Short mmCIF file of C-alpha atoms in Angstrom, two decimals:
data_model
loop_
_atom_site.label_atom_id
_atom_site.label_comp_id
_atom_site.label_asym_id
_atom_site.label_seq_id
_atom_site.Cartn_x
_atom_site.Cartn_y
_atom_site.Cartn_z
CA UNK A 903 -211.58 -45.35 118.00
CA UNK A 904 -215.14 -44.15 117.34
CA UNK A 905 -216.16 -41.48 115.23
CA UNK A 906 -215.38 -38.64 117.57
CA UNK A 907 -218.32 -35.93 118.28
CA UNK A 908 -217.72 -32.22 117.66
CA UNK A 909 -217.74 -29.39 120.72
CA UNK A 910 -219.21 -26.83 119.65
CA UNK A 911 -217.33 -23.34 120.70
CA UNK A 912 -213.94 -24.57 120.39
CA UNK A 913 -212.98 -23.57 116.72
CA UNK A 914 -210.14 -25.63 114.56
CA UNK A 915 -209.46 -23.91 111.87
CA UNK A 916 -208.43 -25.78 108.59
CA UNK A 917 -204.88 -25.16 107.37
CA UNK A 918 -205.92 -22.35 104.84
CA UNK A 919 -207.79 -20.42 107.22
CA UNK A 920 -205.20 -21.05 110.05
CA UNK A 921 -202.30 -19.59 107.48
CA UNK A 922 -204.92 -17.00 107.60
CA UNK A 923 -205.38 -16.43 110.97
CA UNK A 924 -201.04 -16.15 111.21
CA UNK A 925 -201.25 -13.96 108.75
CA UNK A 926 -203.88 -11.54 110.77
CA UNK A 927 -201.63 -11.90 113.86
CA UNK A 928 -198.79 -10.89 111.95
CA UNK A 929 -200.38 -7.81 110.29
CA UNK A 930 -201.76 -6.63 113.84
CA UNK A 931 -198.48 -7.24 115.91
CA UNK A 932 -196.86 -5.42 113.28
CA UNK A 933 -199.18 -2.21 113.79
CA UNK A 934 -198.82 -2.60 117.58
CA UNK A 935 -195.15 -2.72 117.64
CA UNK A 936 -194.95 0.69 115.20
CA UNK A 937 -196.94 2.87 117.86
CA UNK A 938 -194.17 0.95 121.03
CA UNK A 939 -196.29 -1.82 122.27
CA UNK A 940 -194.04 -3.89 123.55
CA UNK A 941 -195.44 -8.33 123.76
CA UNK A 942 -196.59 -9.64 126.73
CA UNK A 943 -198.43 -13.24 127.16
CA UNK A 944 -199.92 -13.90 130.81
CA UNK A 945 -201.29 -17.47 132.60
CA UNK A 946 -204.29 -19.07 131.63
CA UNK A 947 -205.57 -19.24 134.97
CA UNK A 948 -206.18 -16.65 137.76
CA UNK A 949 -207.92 -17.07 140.72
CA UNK A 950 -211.47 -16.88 140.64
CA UNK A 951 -211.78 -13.75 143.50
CA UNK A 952 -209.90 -12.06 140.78
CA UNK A 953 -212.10 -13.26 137.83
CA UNK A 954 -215.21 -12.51 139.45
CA UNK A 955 -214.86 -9.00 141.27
CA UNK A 956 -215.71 -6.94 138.13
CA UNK A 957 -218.88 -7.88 135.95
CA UNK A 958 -221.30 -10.12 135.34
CA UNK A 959 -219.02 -13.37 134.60
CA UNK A 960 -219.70 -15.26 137.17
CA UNK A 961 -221.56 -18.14 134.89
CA UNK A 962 -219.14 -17.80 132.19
CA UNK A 963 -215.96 -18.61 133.93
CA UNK A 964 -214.44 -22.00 133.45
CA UNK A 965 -213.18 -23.57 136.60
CA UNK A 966 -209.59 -25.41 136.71
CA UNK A 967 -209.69 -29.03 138.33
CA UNK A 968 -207.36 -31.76 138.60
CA UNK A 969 -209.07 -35.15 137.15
CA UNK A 970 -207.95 -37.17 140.93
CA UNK A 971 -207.07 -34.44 142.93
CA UNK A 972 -207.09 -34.71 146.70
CA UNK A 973 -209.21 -32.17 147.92
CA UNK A 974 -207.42 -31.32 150.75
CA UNK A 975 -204.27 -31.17 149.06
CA UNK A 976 -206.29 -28.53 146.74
CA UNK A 977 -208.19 -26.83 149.33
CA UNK A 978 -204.32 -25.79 150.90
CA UNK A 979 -202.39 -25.32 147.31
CA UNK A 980 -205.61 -22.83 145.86
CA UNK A 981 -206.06 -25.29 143.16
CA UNK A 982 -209.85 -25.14 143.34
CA UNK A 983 -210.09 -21.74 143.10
CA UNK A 984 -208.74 -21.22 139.84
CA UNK A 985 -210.66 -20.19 136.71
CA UNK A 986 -209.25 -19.84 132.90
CA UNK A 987 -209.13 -15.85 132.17
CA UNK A 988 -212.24 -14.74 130.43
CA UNK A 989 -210.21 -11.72 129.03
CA UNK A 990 -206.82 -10.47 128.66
CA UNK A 991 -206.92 -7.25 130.55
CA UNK A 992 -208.26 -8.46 134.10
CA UNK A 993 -204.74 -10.42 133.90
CA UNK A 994 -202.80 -7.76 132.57
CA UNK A 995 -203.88 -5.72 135.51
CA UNK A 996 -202.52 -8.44 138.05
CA UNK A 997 -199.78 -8.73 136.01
CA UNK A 998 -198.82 -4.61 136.56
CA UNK A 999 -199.42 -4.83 140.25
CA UNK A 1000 -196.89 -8.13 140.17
CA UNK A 1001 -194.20 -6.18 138.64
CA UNK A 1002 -194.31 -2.72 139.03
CA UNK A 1003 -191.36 -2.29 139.79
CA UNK A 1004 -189.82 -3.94 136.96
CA UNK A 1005 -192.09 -1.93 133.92
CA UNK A 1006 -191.35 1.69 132.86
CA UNK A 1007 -194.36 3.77 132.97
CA UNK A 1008 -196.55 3.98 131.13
CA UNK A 1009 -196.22 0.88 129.92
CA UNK A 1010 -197.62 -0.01 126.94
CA UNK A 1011 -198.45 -3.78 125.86
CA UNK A 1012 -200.23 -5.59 123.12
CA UNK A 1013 -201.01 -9.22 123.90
CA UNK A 1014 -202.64 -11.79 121.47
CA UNK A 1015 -203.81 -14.72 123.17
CA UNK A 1016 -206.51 -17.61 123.75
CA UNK A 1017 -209.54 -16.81 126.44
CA UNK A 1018 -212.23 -18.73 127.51
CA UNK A 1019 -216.11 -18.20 128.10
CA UNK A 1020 -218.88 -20.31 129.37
CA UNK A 1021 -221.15 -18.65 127.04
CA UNK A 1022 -223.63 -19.85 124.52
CA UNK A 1023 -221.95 -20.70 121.36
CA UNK A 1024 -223.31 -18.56 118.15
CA UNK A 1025 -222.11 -17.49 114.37
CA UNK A 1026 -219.20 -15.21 115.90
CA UNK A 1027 -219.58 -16.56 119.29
CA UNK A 1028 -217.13 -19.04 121.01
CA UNK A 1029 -215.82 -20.69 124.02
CA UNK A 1030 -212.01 -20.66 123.26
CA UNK A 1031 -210.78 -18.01 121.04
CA UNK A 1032 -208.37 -15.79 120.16
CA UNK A 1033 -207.55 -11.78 121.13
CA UNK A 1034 -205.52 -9.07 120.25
CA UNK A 1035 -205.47 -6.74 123.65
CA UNK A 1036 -203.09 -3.34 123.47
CA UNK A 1037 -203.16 -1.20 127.01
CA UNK A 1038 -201.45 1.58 128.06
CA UNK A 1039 -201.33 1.74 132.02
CA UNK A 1040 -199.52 4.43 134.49
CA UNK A 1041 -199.19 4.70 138.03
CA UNK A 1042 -201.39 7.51 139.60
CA UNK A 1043 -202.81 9.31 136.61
CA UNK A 1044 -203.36 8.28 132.97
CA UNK A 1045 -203.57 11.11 130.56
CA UNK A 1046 -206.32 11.51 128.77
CA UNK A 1047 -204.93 11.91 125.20
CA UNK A 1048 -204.12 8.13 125.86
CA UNK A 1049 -208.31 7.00 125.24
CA UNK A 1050 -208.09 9.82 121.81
CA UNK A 1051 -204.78 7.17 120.92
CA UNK A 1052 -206.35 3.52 121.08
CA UNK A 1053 -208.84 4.26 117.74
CA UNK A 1054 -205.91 5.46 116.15
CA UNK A 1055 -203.92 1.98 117.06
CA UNK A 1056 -206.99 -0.07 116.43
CA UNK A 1057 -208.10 1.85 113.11
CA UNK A 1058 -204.80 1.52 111.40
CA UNK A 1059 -204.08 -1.87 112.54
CA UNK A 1060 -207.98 -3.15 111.00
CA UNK A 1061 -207.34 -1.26 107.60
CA UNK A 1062 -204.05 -2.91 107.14
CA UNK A 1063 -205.66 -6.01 106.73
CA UNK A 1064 -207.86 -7.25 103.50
CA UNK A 1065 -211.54 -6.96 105.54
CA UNK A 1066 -214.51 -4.46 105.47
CA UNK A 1067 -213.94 -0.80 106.42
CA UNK A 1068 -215.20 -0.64 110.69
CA UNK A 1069 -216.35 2.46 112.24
CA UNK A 1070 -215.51 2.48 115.84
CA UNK A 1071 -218.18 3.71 118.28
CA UNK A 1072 -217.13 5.52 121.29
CA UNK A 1073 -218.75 6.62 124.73
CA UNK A 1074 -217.72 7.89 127.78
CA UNK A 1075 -218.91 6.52 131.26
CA UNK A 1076 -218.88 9.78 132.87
CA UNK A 1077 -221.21 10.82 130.54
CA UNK A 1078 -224.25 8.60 131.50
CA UNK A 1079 -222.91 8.44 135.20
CA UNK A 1080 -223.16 12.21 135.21
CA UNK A 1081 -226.62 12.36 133.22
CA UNK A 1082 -228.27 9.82 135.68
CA UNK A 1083 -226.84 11.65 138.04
CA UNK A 1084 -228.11 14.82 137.33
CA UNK A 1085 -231.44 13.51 136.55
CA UNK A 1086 -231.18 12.11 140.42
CA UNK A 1087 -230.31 8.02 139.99
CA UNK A 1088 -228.35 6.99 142.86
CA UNK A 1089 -227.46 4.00 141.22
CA UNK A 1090 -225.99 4.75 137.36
CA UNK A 1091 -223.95 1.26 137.76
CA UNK A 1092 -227.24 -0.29 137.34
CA UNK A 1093 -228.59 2.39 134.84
CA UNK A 1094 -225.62 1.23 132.76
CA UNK A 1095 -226.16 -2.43 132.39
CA UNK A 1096 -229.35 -1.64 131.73
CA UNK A 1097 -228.68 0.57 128.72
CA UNK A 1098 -225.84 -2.09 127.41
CA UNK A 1099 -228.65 -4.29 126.98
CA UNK A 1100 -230.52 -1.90 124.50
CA UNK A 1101 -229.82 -3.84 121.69
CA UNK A 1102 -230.61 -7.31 122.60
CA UNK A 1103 -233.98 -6.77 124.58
CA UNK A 1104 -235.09 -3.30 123.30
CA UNK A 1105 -236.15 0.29 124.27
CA UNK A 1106 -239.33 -0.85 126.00
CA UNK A 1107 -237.46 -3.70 128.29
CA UNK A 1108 -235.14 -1.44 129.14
CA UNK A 1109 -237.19 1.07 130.50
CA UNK A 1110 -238.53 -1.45 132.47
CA UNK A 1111 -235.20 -2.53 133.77
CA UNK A 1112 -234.06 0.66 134.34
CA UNK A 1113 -237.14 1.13 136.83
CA UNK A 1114 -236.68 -2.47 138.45
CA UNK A 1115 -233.23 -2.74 139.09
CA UNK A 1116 -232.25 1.42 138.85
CA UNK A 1117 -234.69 2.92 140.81
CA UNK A 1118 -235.78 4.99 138.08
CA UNK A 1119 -239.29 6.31 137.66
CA UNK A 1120 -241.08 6.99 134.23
CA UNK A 1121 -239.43 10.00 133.45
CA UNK A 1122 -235.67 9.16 134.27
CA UNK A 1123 -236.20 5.72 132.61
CA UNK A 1124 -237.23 8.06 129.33
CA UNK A 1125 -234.50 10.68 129.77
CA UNK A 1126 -232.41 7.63 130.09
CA UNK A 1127 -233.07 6.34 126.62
CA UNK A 1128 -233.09 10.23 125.09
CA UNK A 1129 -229.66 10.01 126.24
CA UNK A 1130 -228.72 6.83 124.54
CA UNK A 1131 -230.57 7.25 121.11
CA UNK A 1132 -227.61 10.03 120.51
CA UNK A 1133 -225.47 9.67 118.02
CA UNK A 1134 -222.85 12.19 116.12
CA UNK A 1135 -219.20 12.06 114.28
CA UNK A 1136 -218.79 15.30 115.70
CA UNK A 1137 -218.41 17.84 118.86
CA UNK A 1138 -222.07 18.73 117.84
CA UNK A 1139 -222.77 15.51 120.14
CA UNK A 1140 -221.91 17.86 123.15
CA UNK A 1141 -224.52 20.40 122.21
CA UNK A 1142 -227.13 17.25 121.83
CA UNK A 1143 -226.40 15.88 125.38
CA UNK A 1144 -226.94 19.53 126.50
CA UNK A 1145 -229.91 19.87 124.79
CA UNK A 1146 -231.41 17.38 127.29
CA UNK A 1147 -231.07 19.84 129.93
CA UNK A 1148 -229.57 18.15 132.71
CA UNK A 1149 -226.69 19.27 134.17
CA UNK A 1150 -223.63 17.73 136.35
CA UNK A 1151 -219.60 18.29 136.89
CA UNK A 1152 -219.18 14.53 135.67
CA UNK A 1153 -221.24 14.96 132.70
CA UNK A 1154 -219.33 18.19 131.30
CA UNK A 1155 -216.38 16.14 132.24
CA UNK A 1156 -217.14 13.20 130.11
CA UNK A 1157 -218.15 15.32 127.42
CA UNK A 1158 -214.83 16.95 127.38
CA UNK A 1159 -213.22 14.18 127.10
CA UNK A 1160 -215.72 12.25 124.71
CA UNK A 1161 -214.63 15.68 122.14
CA UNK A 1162 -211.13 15.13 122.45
CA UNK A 1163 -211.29 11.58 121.16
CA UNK A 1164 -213.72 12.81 118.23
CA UNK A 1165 -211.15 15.62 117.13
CA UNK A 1166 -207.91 13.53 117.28
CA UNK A 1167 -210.16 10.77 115.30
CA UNK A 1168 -211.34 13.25 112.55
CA UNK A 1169 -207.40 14.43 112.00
CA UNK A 1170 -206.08 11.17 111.75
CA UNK A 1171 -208.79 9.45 110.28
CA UNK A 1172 -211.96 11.17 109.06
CA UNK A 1173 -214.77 8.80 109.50
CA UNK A 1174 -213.32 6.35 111.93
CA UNK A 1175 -215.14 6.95 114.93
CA UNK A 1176 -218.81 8.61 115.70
CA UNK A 1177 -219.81 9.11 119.37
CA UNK A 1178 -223.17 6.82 119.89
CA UNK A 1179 -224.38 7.26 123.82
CA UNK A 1180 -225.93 3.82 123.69
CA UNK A 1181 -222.27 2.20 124.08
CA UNK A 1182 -221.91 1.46 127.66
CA UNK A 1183 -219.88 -2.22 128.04
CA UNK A 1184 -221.52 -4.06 130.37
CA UNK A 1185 -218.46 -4.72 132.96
CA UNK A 1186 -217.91 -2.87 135.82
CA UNK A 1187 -214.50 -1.90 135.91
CA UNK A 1188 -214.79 0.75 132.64
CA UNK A 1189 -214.74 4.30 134.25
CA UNK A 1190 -214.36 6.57 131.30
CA UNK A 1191 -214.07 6.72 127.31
CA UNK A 1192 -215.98 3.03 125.99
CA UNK A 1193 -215.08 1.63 122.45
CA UNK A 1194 -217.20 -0.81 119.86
CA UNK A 1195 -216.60 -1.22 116.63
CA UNK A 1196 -219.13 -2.40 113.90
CA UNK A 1197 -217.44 -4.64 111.04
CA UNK A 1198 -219.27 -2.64 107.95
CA UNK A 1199 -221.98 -5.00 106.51
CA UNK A 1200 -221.86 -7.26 109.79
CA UNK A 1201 -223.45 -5.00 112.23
CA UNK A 1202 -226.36 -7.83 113.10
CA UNK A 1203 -223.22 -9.99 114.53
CA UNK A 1204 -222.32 -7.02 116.94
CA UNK A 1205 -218.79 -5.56 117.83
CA UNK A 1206 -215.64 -7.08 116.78
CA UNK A 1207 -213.91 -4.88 118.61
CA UNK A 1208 -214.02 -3.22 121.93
CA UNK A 1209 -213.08 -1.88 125.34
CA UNK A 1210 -212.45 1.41 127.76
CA UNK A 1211 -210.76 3.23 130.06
CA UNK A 1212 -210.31 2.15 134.07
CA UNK A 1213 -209.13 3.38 136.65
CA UNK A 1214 -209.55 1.14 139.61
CA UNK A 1215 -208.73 -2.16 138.22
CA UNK A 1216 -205.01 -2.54 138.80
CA UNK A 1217 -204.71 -1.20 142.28
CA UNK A 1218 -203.96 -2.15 145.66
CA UNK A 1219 -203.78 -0.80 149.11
CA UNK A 1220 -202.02 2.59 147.53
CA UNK A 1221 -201.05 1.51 144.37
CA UNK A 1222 -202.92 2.31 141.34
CA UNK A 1223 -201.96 1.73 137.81
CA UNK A 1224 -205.00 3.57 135.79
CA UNK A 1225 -205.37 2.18 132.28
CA UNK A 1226 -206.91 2.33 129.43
CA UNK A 1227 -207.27 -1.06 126.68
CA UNK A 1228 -208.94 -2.12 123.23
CA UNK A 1229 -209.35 -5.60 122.26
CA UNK A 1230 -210.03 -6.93 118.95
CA UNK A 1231 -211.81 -10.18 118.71
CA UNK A 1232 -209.41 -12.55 116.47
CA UNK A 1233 -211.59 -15.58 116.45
CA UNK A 1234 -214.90 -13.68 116.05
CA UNK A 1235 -214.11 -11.42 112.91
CA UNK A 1236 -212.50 -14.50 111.59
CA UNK A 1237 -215.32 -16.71 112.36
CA UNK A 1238 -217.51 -14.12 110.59
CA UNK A 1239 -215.24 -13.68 107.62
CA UNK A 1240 -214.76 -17.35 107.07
CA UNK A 1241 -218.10 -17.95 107.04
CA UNK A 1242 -219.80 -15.30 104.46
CA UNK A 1243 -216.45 -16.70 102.38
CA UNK A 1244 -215.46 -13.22 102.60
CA UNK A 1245 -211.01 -14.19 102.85
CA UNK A 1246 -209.17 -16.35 100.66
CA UNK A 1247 -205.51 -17.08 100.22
CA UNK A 1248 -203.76 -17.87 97.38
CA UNK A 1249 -202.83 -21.04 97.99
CA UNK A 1250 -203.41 -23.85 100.56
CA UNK A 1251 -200.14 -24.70 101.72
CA UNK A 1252 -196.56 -22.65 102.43
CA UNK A 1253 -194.86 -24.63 99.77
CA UNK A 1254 -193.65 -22.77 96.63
CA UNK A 1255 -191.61 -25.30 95.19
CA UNK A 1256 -191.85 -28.91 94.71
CA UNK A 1257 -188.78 -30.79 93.58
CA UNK A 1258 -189.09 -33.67 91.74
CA UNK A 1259 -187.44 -36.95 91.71
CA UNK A 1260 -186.52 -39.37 88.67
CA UNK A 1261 -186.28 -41.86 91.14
CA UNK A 1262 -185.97 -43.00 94.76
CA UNK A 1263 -182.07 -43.15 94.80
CA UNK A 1264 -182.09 -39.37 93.15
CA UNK A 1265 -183.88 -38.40 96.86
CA UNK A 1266 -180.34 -37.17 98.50
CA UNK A 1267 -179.73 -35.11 95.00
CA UNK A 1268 -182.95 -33.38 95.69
CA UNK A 1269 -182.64 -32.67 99.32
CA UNK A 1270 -179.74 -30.99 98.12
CA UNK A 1271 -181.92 -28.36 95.82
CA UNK A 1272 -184.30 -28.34 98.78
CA UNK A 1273 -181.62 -26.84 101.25
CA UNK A 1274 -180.18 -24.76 98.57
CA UNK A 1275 -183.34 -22.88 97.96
CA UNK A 1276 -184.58 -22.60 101.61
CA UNK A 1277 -181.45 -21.51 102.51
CA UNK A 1278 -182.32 -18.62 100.15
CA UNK A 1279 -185.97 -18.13 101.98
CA UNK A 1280 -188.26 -19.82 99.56
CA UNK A 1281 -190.78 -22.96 100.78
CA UNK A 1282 -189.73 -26.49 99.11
CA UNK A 1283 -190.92 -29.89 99.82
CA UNK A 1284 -189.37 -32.59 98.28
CA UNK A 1285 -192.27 -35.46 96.46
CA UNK A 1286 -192.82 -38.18 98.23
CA UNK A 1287 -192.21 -40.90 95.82
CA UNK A 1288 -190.60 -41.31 92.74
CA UNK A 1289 -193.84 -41.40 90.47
CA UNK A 1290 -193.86 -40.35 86.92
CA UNK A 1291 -193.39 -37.19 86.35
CA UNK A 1292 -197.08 -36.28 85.30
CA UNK A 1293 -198.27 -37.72 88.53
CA UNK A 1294 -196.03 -36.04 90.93
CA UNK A 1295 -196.98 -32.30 88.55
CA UNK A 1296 -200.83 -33.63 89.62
CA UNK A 1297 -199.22 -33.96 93.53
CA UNK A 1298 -198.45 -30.21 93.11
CA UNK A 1299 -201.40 -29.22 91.55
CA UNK A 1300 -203.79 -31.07 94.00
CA UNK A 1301 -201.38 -29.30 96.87
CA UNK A 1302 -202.04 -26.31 95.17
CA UNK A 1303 -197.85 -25.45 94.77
CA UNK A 1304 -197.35 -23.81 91.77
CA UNK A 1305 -193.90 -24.45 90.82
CA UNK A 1306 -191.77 -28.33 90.08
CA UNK A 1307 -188.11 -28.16 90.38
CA UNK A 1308 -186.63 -30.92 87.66
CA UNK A 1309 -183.02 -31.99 87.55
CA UNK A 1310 -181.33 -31.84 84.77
CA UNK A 1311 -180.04 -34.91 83.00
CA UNK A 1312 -177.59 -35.67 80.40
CA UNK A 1313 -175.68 -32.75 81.77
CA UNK A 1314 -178.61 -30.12 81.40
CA UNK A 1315 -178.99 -27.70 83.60
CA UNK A 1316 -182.09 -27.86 86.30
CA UNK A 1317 -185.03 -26.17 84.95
CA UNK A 1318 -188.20 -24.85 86.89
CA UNK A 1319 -191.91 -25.14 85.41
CA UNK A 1320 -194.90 -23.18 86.42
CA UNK A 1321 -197.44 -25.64 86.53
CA UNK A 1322 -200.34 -23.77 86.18
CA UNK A 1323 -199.07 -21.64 82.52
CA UNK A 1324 -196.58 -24.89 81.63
CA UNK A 1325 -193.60 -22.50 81.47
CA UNK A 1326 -190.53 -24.14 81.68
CA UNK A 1327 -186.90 -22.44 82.11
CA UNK A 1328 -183.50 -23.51 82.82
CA UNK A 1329 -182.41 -22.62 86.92
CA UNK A 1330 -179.87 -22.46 89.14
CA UNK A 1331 -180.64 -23.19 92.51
CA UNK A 1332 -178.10 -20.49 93.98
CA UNK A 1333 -179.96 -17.59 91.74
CA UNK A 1334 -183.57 -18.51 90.68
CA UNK A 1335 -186.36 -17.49 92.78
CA UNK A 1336 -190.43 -16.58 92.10
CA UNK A 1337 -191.97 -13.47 91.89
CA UNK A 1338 -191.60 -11.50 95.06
CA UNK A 1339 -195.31 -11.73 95.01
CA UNK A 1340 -195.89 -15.64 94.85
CA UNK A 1341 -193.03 -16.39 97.46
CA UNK A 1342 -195.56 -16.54 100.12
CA UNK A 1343 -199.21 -17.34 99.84
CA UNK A 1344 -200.95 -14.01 99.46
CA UNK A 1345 -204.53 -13.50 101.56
CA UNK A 1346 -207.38 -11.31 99.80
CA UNK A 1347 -210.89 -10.31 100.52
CA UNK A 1348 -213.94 -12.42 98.80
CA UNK A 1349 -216.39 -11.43 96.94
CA UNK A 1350 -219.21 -13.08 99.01
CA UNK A 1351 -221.82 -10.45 99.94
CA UNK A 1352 -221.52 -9.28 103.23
CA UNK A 1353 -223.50 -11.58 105.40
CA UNK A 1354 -226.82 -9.45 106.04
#
C-alpha cells in the first residue's frame, strides 16, 4: 500500500488529544445532566427536503450514495435523497415531531455528536466534527425564561473545563425584525443575512447588500448598521436601541426579552454575557434570542459557540414544538486549543501501572497483579517481554506510565517504584493504590499565548 494522502477537514486526533477530547465530553455531559438534560443521539442522514428548507446550506450538504446502486431501486427506496445532517438541531426537531407522544414536555436534551459540512476547511474549520447540542422544546408555547437558561447551561459547562474564560454574545431576532420594520423594510429576512455577514465583508459591503438584496435605500441601509454597532452588558442596551428612534410592537418585544436574558446572566454570572446587535445567525429558522460566544484571546477564529430560539422548526400541520438550543463546537475549540498548544495532559496513555516480568513463564503471575489492581479501578498493562528490568522501566518511561509493579522474590513482598523520583516501597496488590490525583491522567491549560 502507498503512502496514503491526507483529507483535509476530517480531523484524527492523536491519542493524547483524543483522551482529551473524552475528557471534554465527559466534563460537558456532566454539566448537562445536573440542569436534567436527558442523552439523545439521532441518524446521520435525513432527507435532503429536510436539510435544505432552512438556510443557506444547500452547497454544504453532503449527499448519501450507494457505490453500485440501481437507480431505480433508489429513486423508489429515497436513497438519493439523503444528505448527512449539517447540525444537530434540524434532526432533533424531526426527531420531536416523530415521537411526541412518547417525550414529556418540555423536553430537554443534550446531544454530542459528529456533523458534516461541505465547507472550506480552515484553522477551526472542518468537514466532520464534533458537537455538544442541549434544547429545550414544548408543544405550543416555550417560555421565555427558557432563552435567559441556555447561557447559564453553556457558561457553567465552558468554565468547568481548563480553557480561556468566553463571553457569550446575545441578540434577539425580534429586535432587528422589528427595527427594519419600523424603519419600513419589507424584507428583514434579507436585512439579517446581510448584517450576519458584517464581520467577514465589512460595514461598507454590507450596506451595499442590504440595498441589493433588502430593498433598503441609503438611509435604512445606515440605520441598519447604527443598529448593529450596539453593544452593552446591561438593560442600558434598551435605552440605546431607543435612542435610534424607531419604533415597533416587535422591537419593544425583543427588547423585553433581550433584558431578561441580561438580568438572569448578571445574577448568575456577572460578566458572562453582553448584548451585541450585530449577532444575527445566518439561518433562517432562529426567531428570537441569538447566542455567540467569543473564546477570550481567539476572537479572530470566530464563535465557538452558538445558537437561538425557534419557533417554527419542529411543526407540522398543527403541531408545533417551539424550541430553543445552544451548540458548542467540540472539534473547533479543540482544533483551536490544540493548535496554539494551549491543553496538555499529564500523561499519554491511561496506564498507571506497569507490571513487570522476570521472565516469560512469570507472565500468568503478573496477569494475576494486573486483575487484582483493575479490579480495584486503577489502569495496568502488563510488559510485553521479559527484558531486563532497566529496559522494560525505559518501556514505561517512553509510555509515559509512571509507576512498575515488581514481584517479589525470595519470599519478599511486591514492591511498587515511581519511576520518575526512583521511590521504591513494598505493596500489596489488594491495598496499594496512587495518589487519587495520578490515578487518571489529569488535563491542564498551556501556557502558549493565546493565538492572536
Amino acid at each position: 500500500m502507498s503512502k496514503p494522502t491526507p483529507i483535509s477537514g476530517f480531523p484524527e486526533w492523536l491519542p493524547p488529544q483524543r483522551m482529551i477530547e473524552q475528557y471534554v465530553i465527559d466534563r460537558l455531559r456532566r454539566t448537562f445532566e445536573l440542569y436534567g438534560f436527558a442523552p439523545l443521539e439521532t441518524r446521520a442522514v435525513e432527507p435532503l427536503d429536510q436539510l435544505l428548507r432552512k438556510g443557506e446550506t444547500s452547497k454544504e450538504v453532503y449527499l448519501l450514495r450507494r457505490l453500485q446502486a440501481d437507480p431505480d431501486a433508489a429513486a423508489s427506496a429515497g436513497d438519493d435523497a439523503l444528505g448527512l445532517h449539517f447540525d444537530l438541531t434540524v434532526p432533533f426537531a424531526r426527531y420531536v415531531l416523530e415521537n411526541a407522544g412518547k417525550l414529556q414536555f418540555p423536553f430537554r436534551r443534550y446531544q454530542i455528536q459528529k456533523v458534516w459540512r461541505g465547507e472550506r476547511p480552515q484553522e477551526g474549520r472542518y468537514r466532520e466534527f464534533l458537537q455538544a447540542d442541549i434544547d429545550i422544546v414544548d408543544r405550543d408555547e416555550l417560555a421565555p425564561h427558557h432563552e435567559a437558561e441556555l447561557p447559564l447551561v453553556i457558561g457553567d459547562a465552558l468554565a468547568s473545563l481548563p480553557i480561556p474564560p468566553v463571553r457569550i454574545q446575545v441578540n434577539n431576532r425580534k429586535v432587528c425584525e422589528g427595527f427594519y420594520r419600523g424603519i419600513g423594510l419589507t424584507d428583514p429576512d434579507a436585512a439579517l443575512r446581510a448584517i450576519d455577514k458584517l464581520d467577514k465583508i465589512g460595514p461598507q459591503r454590507v450596506a451595499e447588500l442590504l440595498m441589493s438584496t433588502a430593498g433598503a435605500g441609503e438611509s435604512q441601509a445606515k440605520a441598519c448598521l447604527s443598529l448593529a454597532e450596539i453593544s452593552a452588558p446591561d438593560a442600558s442596551v434598551a435605552d440605546a436601541v431607543r435612542g435610534l428612534g424607531v419604533e415597533h410592537p416587535l422591537l419593544d418585544e425583543g427588547l423585553a426579552e433581550l433584558v431578561v436574558v441580561l438580568e438572569t446572566a448578571a445574577a448568575h454570572a456577572p460578566g458572562l454575557c453582553v448584548a451585541d446587535l450585530r449577532i444575527a445567525r445566518g439561518l433562517d429558522y432562529y426567531t428570537g434570542t441569538v447566542y455567540e460566544t467569543q473564546l477570550r484571546g481567539y476572537e479572530r477564529f470566530g464563535s465557538i459557540c452558538s445558537g437561538g430560539r425557534y419557533d417554527d422548526l419542529a411543526s407540522a400541520g398543527a403541531d408545533r414544538f417551539p424550541g430553543v438550543g445552544i451548540s458548542i463546537g467540540v472539534s473547533r475549540l479543540l482544533g483551536l486549543l490544540f493548535g496554539a498548544d494551549a491543553l496538555s495532559i499529564s500523561r499519554p496513555v491511561p496506564t498507571c501501572v506497569l507490571v513487570a516480568l522476570p521472565a516469560e513463564s512469570d507472565r500468568p503471575a503478573g496477569n494475576q497483579v494486573a486483575d487484582a489492581l483493575r479490579r480495584r479501578g486503577i489502569a495496568v498493562e502488563v510488559s510485553p517481554s521479559a527484558a531486563k528490568f532497566g529496559k522494560q522501566i525505559r518501556y514505561a518511561a517512553r509510555r509515559g506510565i509512571p509507576y512498575v509493579w515488581f514481584p517479589g522474590v525470595d519470599g519478599e513482598p511486591d514492591s511498587v517504584k515511581d519511576i520518575r523520583s526512583g521511590a521504591q516501597q513494598p505493596a500489596e496488590r489488594s491495598t496499594w493504590s496512587p495518589p487519587a490525583s495520578e490515578l487518571t491522567p489529569t488535563v491542564s491549560g498551556g501556557s502558549a499565548a493565546a493565538a492572536d
